[in-house]
């Protein structure tokens, strides 16, 4: 067996004895790597006292045959943020109930919670978290995250250890254990919570631990923050098979060489990327690793209940939906094998293009093209990572990669790879990797002017030639992609690319060179809706408590109308909405908005006067960032003639009269509708979070 003081690692002799030098100034604990098939009778670690000598530390083990099985299931949770004073959304009692529901519905063999277990890292919060964890009924592994050391960091200098509360309550911040045929490594990557000496020690330990693993044993690295390129490369060279992390309250899956990297959404409230609160389930077997997201149903009880995010799609979708005098009948249904989350389907001629983002491994990611009349698959284009937003269709009179002006589809993956696909055949024209691929978090859609395609997120937008994918320019308005957002660029008159940048503002980049043509301060957060063009105007909403900006003063429910060419403010409608807008549409002099408060609104574009509002029902899943058990909308309304279609997280599609907001019809799909429908020549297509695509066609 392996025994360590957090720096050096030694092997035990055949009789179980070991000799390990202890430095009272540096060593705070001794721990073992628990072998597969065993569990510690008490703890796998021993805290060291302040005496200059230590007689020894024994670690009795008990047989645990279930830990030797090579087929087992792990639940990867993250970012529980437990508080004890009511200052946040999660208490220890709520976490205990959520863990109980997870164990009952998903039956994992063990759980790993990758950091930010508490909100501030006080002893009281950590003890409350530990109480909830111990009630789960299965082994729970806890990883240190920055929030778990925040209270110590507030009163410390730059080179002070800020992990003592965590260690006193939960044990070492890094160690390893074996389970089945895998070696699991718990590791803390947030170096600023450690002293310089502590950083060096844990780095030496990690290298030594991985190097001591026998050939053929795959390792799993569990972190709070995502691994940087250097750590990932070193881990891969030492047999790393899987990295699990949290921190961004979002889901992302990608591979780097032979190593799979996967994050989990927040377990106790809606994710930053609006994935439902839940976890990632990981199945280990001699054949390899498979992963899938698991959403915590709001109806979860001790008995197994249907989960609309993971169970079979609703078997009986509405057969008819009335839009005014027209009745639309269900023409066809198609199972996608992937939730339709925030990426609205795109209709082009007689095609419907669907972005695939299963967030699984092996997964079904890329673009699916189906016949808009029959729903039959025409082609599927596979990508190495999820395509989280809608694709963009572009046609050009010039020869585009030999296409002779044919239609092409641009799709952008979460890891930062842009693909150009022939719509007619599904064949690749070209692909291009954005800078820092595959370590990007890109949830936006591409935009184009017929000559170049603009793709990226706030860490950087690149312009890529339609003909061959060559990068024309690259603009980086922010330092990183952190806090994944669905805000996508808008191209104005083929001259300007208008982008909204979190905690900076709204910018217009020149399509020729990417230079900033104009910029306006605007309080924007990652959950804000994309700006929308309306002729020569830009309609934009504000939503940020963190920036006091000159344009709207920082209120979350404001709407602003700007001149697209200059950025000058044409109108500013203060407090127009009850919170921030999640989707905006403009048509016939009206602004239609969806809000995180679960309400749809209509305002006059010229005066800002509210013409009507409509309230939706309770969410089926907790998808809104940091919230649970609320009403919310995530998709933009879709105007259609004298009506507007409003998809809701309560599972309904509402057909509202555009003049009055009166509900003309409603249809229940039994699963959240978090993406807008697309209009087809003879009706519309709509997808659900349960993974079904429906087409409704007008009876004529």
XYZ file of C-alpha atoms in Angstrom, residues 33-606:
574
model
C -4.251 5.088 -0.720
C -7.090 2.721 0.159
C -6.857 -0.294 -2.165
C -9.759 -1.625 -4.194
C -11.898 -4.082 -2.264
C -11.343 -2.425 1.123
C -12.595 0.490 3.172
C -11.064 2.136 6.241
C -12.515 1.023 9.558
C -12.478 4.667 10.640
C -10.593 7.148 8.428
C -8.012 6.878 5.665
C -6.007 9.745 7.195
C -4.631 10.818 10.569
C -4.217 14.404 11.708
C -0.815 15.066 13.239
C -0.478 16.937 16.517
C 2.053 19.674 17.232
C 4.484 17.479 19.163
C 7.986 17.129 17.685
C 7.649 13.336 17.413
C 4.885 11.054 16.260
C 4.810 7.463 17.484
C 2.976 6.181 14.426
C -0.322 6.023 12.595
C -2.206 2.811 11.929
C -4.981 2.467 9.362
C -7.104 -0.659 9.922
C -9.014 -1.769 6.827
C -12.176 -3.832 6.396
C -13.071 -5.970 3.410
C -15.494 -4.246 1.017
C -16.075 -6.584 -1.948
C -18.371 -4.039 -3.639
C -15.337 -1.767 -4.100
C -13.511 -4.483 -6.016
C -16.190 -4.889 -8.678
C -14.960 -3.656 -12.045
C -18.452 -2.538 -13.054
C -19.821 0.297 -10.953
C -21.547 3.671 -11.162
C -20.313 7.000 -9.867
C -22.375 10.160 -9.422
C -20.360 13.301 -10.150
C -21.879 16.262 -8.280
C -20.507 19.759 -7.889
C -20.939 23.214 -6.372
C -23.458 22.596 -3.613
C -22.690 25.940 -1.867
C -24.252 25.006 1.472
C -25.089 27.897 3.827
C -26.457 27.785 7.352
C -27.836 31.315 7.796
C -30.339 31.511 4.959
C -28.069 33.756 2.848
C -28.099 31.333 -0.089
C -30.405 28.851 -1.807
C -29.044 25.631 -0.258
C -29.191 24.442 3.349
C -27.765 21.217 4.718
C -31.314 19.841 4.991
C -31.965 20.564 1.295
C -28.685 18.914 0.303
C -29.516 15.869 2.421
C -32.915 15.531 0.703
C -31.359 15.965 -2.744
C -28.738 13.306 -2.005
C -31.435 10.944 -0.771
C -33.470 11.469 -3.952
C -30.384 10.900 -6.104
C -29.529 7.638 -4.386
C -33.118 6.427 -4.759
C -33.499 7.374 -8.430
C -30.020 6.760 -9.877
C -28.549 4.151 -7.482
C -24.864 5.181 -7.685
C -22.231 3.152 -5.839
C -20.395 6.279 -4.745
C -20.578 10.034 -5.233
C -17.903 12.670 -5.778
C -18.619 16.351 -5.136
C -16.026 18.467 -6.924
C -15.687 21.531 -4.761
C -17.433 24.676 -3.562
C -19.186 22.436 -1.104
C -20.025 25.485 1.017
C -20.446 29.165 0.299
C -17.790 30.620 2.604
C -15.943 27.693 4.171
C -16.803 28.446 7.782
C -16.529 25.577 10.240
C -20.301 25.701 10.715
C -20.993 25.444 6.978
C -18.481 22.625 6.538
C -19.949 20.701 9.456
C -23.434 21.186 8.018
C -22.225 19.899 4.661
C -20.568 16.903 6.348
C -23.794 16.058 8.171
C -25.712 16.055 4.893
C -23.018 14.008 3.179
C -22.979 11.379 5.923
C -26.736 10.919 5.550
C -26.447 9.856 1.898
C -26.040 6.145 2.621
C -23.233 5.742 0.062
C -19.560 6.819 0.156
C -19.193 10.510 -0.745
C -15.808 11.953 -1.751
C -15.360 15.697 -1.186
C -13.023 17.906 -3.228
C -11.781 21.285 -1.999
C -13.035 24.353 -3.897
C -12.191 28.018 -3.469
C -15.438 28.863 -1.682
C -14.468 26.303 0.965
C -11.538 28.527 1.956
C -13.027 31.979 1.430
C -13.491 32.899 5.088
C -9.841 32.103 5.799
C -8.578 33.908 2.729
C -10.351 37.116 3.712
C -8.112 37.499 6.757
C -4.834 36.115 5.390
C -1.860 37.331 3.438
C -0.831 36.052 0.031
C 1.308 33.140 1.269
C -0.935 31.712 3.974
C -2.636 28.330 4.019
C -6.408 28.847 3.639
C -7.508 25.205 3.796
C -7.379 24.489 7.530
C -11.147 24.623 8.098
C -11.646 22.115 5.293
C -8.908 19.834 6.646
C -10.233 19.986 10.204
C -13.700 18.978 9.019
C -13.222 16.795 5.950
C -9.554 15.771 5.840
C -6.762 16.255 3.300
C -7.278 18.424 0.239
C -5.501 15.866 -1.945
C -5.126 12.103 -1.775
C -5.931 8.984 -3.809
C -7.828 5.697 -3.584
C -8.518 2.686 -5.784
C -11.950 1.362 -6.725
C -12.624 -1.421 -9.181
C -9.920 -1.278 -11.817
C -9.383 2.482 -11.539
C -7.120 4.806 -9.553
C -8.917 7.938 -8.309
C -7.007 11.105 -7.449
C -8.537 13.961 -5.442
C -6.547 17.140 -6.094
C -6.820 20.844 -5.287
C -5.825 23.120 -8.169
C -6.608 26.570 -6.719
C -3.032 27.389 -5.773
C -3.752 30.775 -4.180
C -5.304 28.960 -1.197
C -1.955 27.297 -0.474
C 1.418 28.621 0.611
C 4.329 28.467 -1.811
C 5.704 25.457 0.073
C 2.282 23.805 0.036
C 1.969 24.267 -3.714
C 5.327 22.605 -4.288
C 4.442 19.722 -1.954
C 1.143 18.867 -3.584
C 2.700 19.069 -7.039
C 5.458 16.629 -6.033
C 2.879 14.328 -4.473
C 0.705 14.299 -7.608
C 3.613 13.404 -9.870
C 4.796 10.669 -7.509
C 1.315 9.203 -6.996
C 0.577 8.917 -10.706
C 4.048 7.616 -11.512
C 3.650 4.760 -9.003
C 0.573 3.319 -10.671
C 1.079 -0.023 -12.430
C 0.936 -0.149 -16.194
C -2.582 -0.622 -17.485
C -4.385 0.953 -14.526
C -6.350 3.994 -15.691
C -6.436 7.072 -13.463
C -9.293 9.499 -12.772
C -8.399 13.041 -11.679
C -11.006 14.959 -9.651
C -10.647 18.734 -9.418
C -12.732 21.795 -8.685
C -11.544 24.026 -11.522
C -10.963 22.790 -15.045
C -7.426 21.561 -15.746
C -5.198 23.894 -17.706
C -3.426 22.634 -20.809
C -0.191 21.862 -18.948
C -1.817 19.817 -16.169
C -3.976 17.957 -18.666
C -0.967 17.090 -20.826
C 1.016 15.801 -17.834
C -1.923 13.775 -16.562
C -2.468 12.236 -19.998
C 1.180 11.195 -20.249
C 0.876 9.374 -16.913
C -2.091 7.247 -17.917
C -4.914 9.683 -17.251
C -8.235 8.425 -18.596
C -10.763 10.857 -17.122
C -10.858 14.314 -15.526
C -13.922 15.394 -13.542
C -14.367 19.000 -12.440
C -16.935 21.606 -11.500
C -16.634 25.336 -10.747
C -18.454 26.750 -13.798
C -21.884 25.346 -12.818
C -22.038 24.087 -16.393
C -21.711 20.943 -18.443
C -18.962 20.352 -21.003
C -17.427 17.157 -22.399
C -14.369 17.001 -24.623
C -11.337 14.823 -25.245
C -7.687 15.795 -25.283
C -5.731 12.939 -26.778
C -6.913 9.829 -24.953
C -8.182 11.735 -21.900
C -11.856 12.573 -21.435
C -12.643 15.835 -19.596
C -16.147 16.273 -18.170
C -17.779 18.821 -15.906
C -21.062 18.659 -14.045
C -23.787 21.279 -13.574
C -24.530 22.490 -10.077
C -26.389 19.884 -8.053
C -28.670 22.034 -5.924
C -29.817 24.820 -8.271
C -30.005 25.698 -11.957
C -26.694 25.908 -13.774
C -24.971 28.945 -15.195
C -25.456 27.362 -18.618
C -29.130 26.759 -17.703
C -28.675 23.015 -17.563
C -31.075 21.563 -14.977
C -29.706 21.067 -11.505
C -28.386 17.558 -11.285
C -25.217 15.579 -11.785
C -23.225 13.467 -14.197
C -23.597 9.703 -13.914
C -20.495 7.761 -14.914
C -20.519 4.032 -15.568
C -17.192 2.190 -15.280
C -16.613 -1.245 -16.742
C -13.767 -3.275 -18.252
C -14.921 -1.914 -21.627
C -14.344 1.697 -20.591
C -16.243 4.730 -19.332
C -19.671 6.050 -20.271
C -21.201 9.278 -18.955
C -24.585 10.972 -19.101
C -26.256 13.921 -17.384
C -28.935 13.243 -14.800
C -31.429 15.992 -14.001
C -32.965 16.163 -10.541
C -36.702 16.129 -11.130
C -38.722 18.540 -9.022
C -41.123 15.660 -8.374
C -38.419 13.266 -7.138
C -39.502 11.288 -4.083
C -38.266 8.176 -2.382
C -39.968 6.068 -5.071
C -38.782 6.213 -8.667
C -40.692 8.758 -10.736
C -40.416 9.693 -14.421
C -37.690 12.209 -15.178
C -38.546 14.348 -18.245
C -34.868 14.997 -18.935
C -33.775 11.368 -19.030
C -36.803 9.161 -19.596
C -38.502 8.439 -22.903
C -40.059 11.446 -24.690
C -43.704 12.238 -24.095
C -45.526 9.475 -26.013
C -48.583 11.609 -26.759
C -47.659 15.095 -27.983
C -50.550 17.413 -28.825
C -52.125 16.332 -32.111
C -53.301 19.842 -33.027
C -52.399 23.411 -32.160
C -54.528 26.367 -33.251
C -52.858 29.574 -34.374
C -55.736 31.901 -35.023
C -58.022 30.483 -37.693
C -55.402 27.958 -38.782
C -55.179 24.544 -37.191
C -51.742 22.953 -37.216
C -51.626 19.161 -37.057
C -48.734 17.048 -35.895
C -47.018 15.895 -39.086
C -44.134 13.895 -37.655
C -42.059 13.231 -34.563
C -38.369 12.439 -34.391
C -36.284 11.275 -31.412
C -32.986 13.156 -31.377
C -30.972 11.149 -28.875
C -29.984 14.518 -27.460
C -31.872 17.119 -25.424
C -32.904 20.148 -27.401
C -31.688 22.706 -24.887
C -31.032 26.298 -26.013
C -30.317 25.706 -29.717
C -33.414 26.488 -31.757
C -33.877 24.370 -34.885
C -33.123 26.188 -38.138
C -35.419 25.866 -41.154
C -33.860 26.324 -44.592
C -35.799 25.536 -47.741
C -37.144 22.008 -47.139
C -34.628 21.191 -44.404
C -34.674 21.459 -40.624
C -31.190 21.650 -39.085
C -30.827 20.638 -35.440
C -27.758 21.157 -33.240
C -26.912 18.040 -31.228
C -25.462 18.301 -27.749
C -26.021 15.138 -25.790
C -23.400 15.953 -23.107
C -22.744 12.212 -22.988
C -19.769 10.006 -23.724
C -19.968 8.343 -26.118
C -22.227 11.123 -27.308
C -24.266 12.237 -30.267
C -22.923 15.681 -31.086
C -22.967 17.688 -34.281
C -25.734 18.675 -36.702
C -28.729 16.656 -37.837
C -30.558 17.509 -41.068
C -34.088 16.200 -41.587
C -36.654 16.653 -44.327
C -39.077 19.341 -43.143
C -42.050 17.535 -44.750
C -41.444 13.980 -43.536
C -38.912 14.192 -40.702
C -36.699 11.643 -42.445
C -32.994 11.998 -41.779
C -31.027 13.366 -44.698
C -27.661 13.390 -42.985
C -25.903 13.714 -39.675
C -22.581 15.478 -39.266
C -20.601 14.422 -36.208
C -18.432 16.732 -34.119
C -16.041 15.898 -31.287
C -17.921 18.124 -28.807
C -21.421 19.485 -28.327
C -22.889 22.169 -30.580
C -24.711 24.218 -27.962
C -26.343 26.900 -30.091
C -28.110 27.049 -33.421
C -26.186 26.670 -36.637
C -26.131 29.430 -39.258
C -26.970 28.891 -42.928
C -25.069 30.970 -45.478
C -25.232 31.172 -49.247
C -22.784 33.057 -51.402
C -22.631 33.901 -55.074
C -18.903 33.254 -54.917
C -17.300 29.841 -55.039
C -17.161 28.622 -51.411
C -14.792 25.684 -51.048
C -15.894 24.371 -54.416
C -19.548 24.767 -53.539
C -20.288 27.099 -56.423
C -22.442 29.290 -54.234
C -24.342 26.375 -52.700
C -25.891 26.623 -49.240
C -23.597 25.902 -46.317
C -24.199 25.400 -42.615
C -21.828 26.808 -39.969
C -21.766 25.034 -36.601
C -19.649 25.918 -33.562
C -18.729 23.446 -30.803
C -18.446 24.226 -27.101
C -14.724 23.437 -27.251
C -14.143 26.084 -29.916
C -14.145 24.320 -33.279
C -15.974 25.839 -36.241
C -17.348 23.542 -38.957
C -18.690 24.478 -42.386
C -20.998 21.823 -43.832
C -22.686 21.446 -47.220
C -26.432 21.572 -46.592
C -27.194 19.395 -49.608
C -24.945 16.483 -48.623
C -23.761 16.901 -45.028
C -20.148 16.787 -46.196
C -17.538 18.977 -44.569
C -16.273 21.977 -46.497
C -13.696 22.829 -43.814
C -13.172 23.123 -40.090
C -11.129 25.596 -38.078
C -9.999 25.572 -34.452
C -10.409 28.813 -32.526
C -7.460 29.912 -30.370
C -7.227 27.868 -27.123
C -9.287 25.009 -28.542
C -10.300 22.606 -26.942
C -10.253 24.542 -23.658
C -12.960 27.024 -24.686
C -16.503 27.407 -23.329
C -18.426 28.562 -26.398
C -22.219 28.453 -26.287
C -22.879 31.069 -28.971
C -24.005 30.741 -32.582
C -21.941 31.810 -35.599
C -22.829 34.866 -37.684
C -21.802 35.820 -41.218
C -21.940 38.461 -43.947
C -21.664 36.097 -46.901
C -17.883 36.500 -47.077
C -16.665 35.593 -43.596
C -18.097 33.706 -40.637
C -17.691 35.227 -37.169
C -17.464 32.678 -34.383
C -16.460 32.741 -30.742
C -17.408 34.029 -27.344
C -16.307 36.829 -25.048
C -12.730 35.511 -24.777
C -12.374 36.062 -28.496
C -14.231 36.255 -31.788
C -12.578 35.213 -35.026
C -13.544 35.911 -38.627
C -13.042 32.956 -40.958
C -13.122 33.142 -44.752
C -16.120 31.365 -46.191
C -14.010 30.007 -49.034
C -11.374 28.112 -47.057
C -11.699 28.787 -43.307
C -8.613 30.993 -43.126
C -8.682 33.310 -40.096
C -8.974 36.921 -41.275
C -8.894 38.540 -37.832
C -9.339 37.774 -34.162
C -10.622 40.140 -31.472
C -10.490 39.350 -27.745
C -12.784 41.694 -25.779
C -12.370 39.761 -22.495
C -9.837 37.578 -20.715
C -11.730 34.311 -20.719
C -14.864 32.361 -21.598
C -15.753 31.878 -17.936
C -19.466 31.861 -17.165
C -20.726 30.242 -20.381
C -23.316 32.380 -22.150
C -25.655 32.012 -25.105
C -25.226 35.579 -26.337
C -24.336 35.454 -30.009
C -23.122 38.140 -32.435
C -25.325 40.032 -34.885
C -24.111 41.260 -38.287
C -25.401 44.663 -39.383
C -25.487 45.433 -43.125
C -22.451 43.202 -43.752
C -20.295 45.911 -42.147
C -20.469 45.556 -38.367
C -20.493 42.616 -35.975
C -22.344 43.604 -32.794
C -21.414 41.653 -29.682
C -22.477 41.837 -26.047
C -19.659 41.228 -23.558
C -20.297 40.298 -19.939
C -19.333 43.058 -17.463
C -18.037 45.263 -20.262
C -20.803 46.358 -22.608
C -22.009 46.277 -26.193
C -19.419 46.605 -28.967
C -19.520 46.915 -32.741
C -16.563 45.288 -34.495
C -15.691 46.089 -38.088
C -16.259 43.079 -40.304
C -13.188 44.013 -42.338
C -10.609 43.934 -39.543
C -12.318 43.250 -36.179
C -11.478 46.687 -34.847
C -13.859 48.388 -32.405
C -16.059 50.842 -34.308
C -18.098 51.865 -31.271
C -18.643 50.713 -27.702
C -21.228 51.518 -25.053
C -21.162 50.675 -21.369
C -23.966 48.296 -20.509
C -24.426 46.085 -17.432
C -24.586 42.578 -18.866
C -24.303 39.181 -17.245
C -23.949 35.724 -18.772
C -27.672 35.045 -18.437
C -28.657 38.064 -20.547
C -30.460 37.779 -23.889
C -28.642 38.353 -27.165
C -29.054 41.759 -28.805
C -31.551 41.835 -31.674
C -31.407 43.881 -34.870
C -34.539 45.693 -36.033
C -33.649 47.466 -39.257
C -31.118 50.135 -38.331
C -31.727 49.657 -34.597
C -30.331 47.324 -31.938
C -32.601 46.266 -29.083
C -30.735 45.092 -26.016
C -31.583 44.255 -22.417
C -29.421 44.898 -19.366
C -28.871 42.524 -16.474
C -26.024 42.839 -14.003
C -25.794 43.679 -10.300
C -22.001 43.911 -10.625
C -21.475 46.914 -12.881
C -22.774 50.423 -12.544
C -23.010 51.423 -16.173
C -23.784 54.738 -17.816
C -26.255 53.417 -20.364
C -28.956 52.046 -18.082
C -27.656 52.567 -14.554
C -27.367 48.873 -13.827
C -31.028 47.966 -13.428
C -31.778 44.386 -14.419
C -35.128 45.036 -16.112
C -34.182 47.811 -18.521
C -34.428 47.790 -22.302
C -32.367 50.005 -24.559
C -32.664 50.833 -28.251
C -29.471 51.928 -30.014
C -28.595 53.086 -33.503
C -26.806 50.108 -35.041
C -24.353 52.167 -37.090
C -23.205 54.506 -34.297
C -24.252 52.966 -30.992
C -26.077 56.156 -30.015
C -28.960 55.623 -27.581
C -32.310 56.121 -29.298
C -34.505 55.053 -26.374
C -34.003 53.775 -22.848
C -36.944 52.082 -21.152
C -36.218 51.851 -17.428
C -37.695 49.024 -15.341
C -39.526 47.638 -18.341
C -39.285 44.038 -17.118
C -39.561 42.195 -13.781
C -35.944 41.082 -13.899
C -33.689 40.239 -16.795
C -34.703 39.187 -20.297
C -33.709 35.724 -21.493
C -34.947 36.194 -25.051
C -35.895 39.139 -27.268
C -37.704 39.376 -30.609
C -38.797 42.458 -32.576
C -41.459 42.665 -35.250
C -43.871 45.313 -36.572
C -42.775 47.971 -34.099
C -43.086 45.739 -31.049
C -40.528 44.240 -28.673
C -41.387 40.772 -27.398
C -39.396 39.523 -24.417
C -39.183 36.401 -22.296
C -37.936 36.766 -18.721
C -36.399 34.611 -16.023
C -39.462 35.513 -13.941
C -41.576 33.303 -16.198
C -43.362 36.163 -17.923
C -43.643 37.202 -21.567
C -44.003 40.906 -22.393
C -44.807 43.136 -25.338
C -43.592 46.761 -25.503
C -43.981 49.441 -28.124
C -40.617 49.908 -29.856
C -41.009 53.677 -30.120
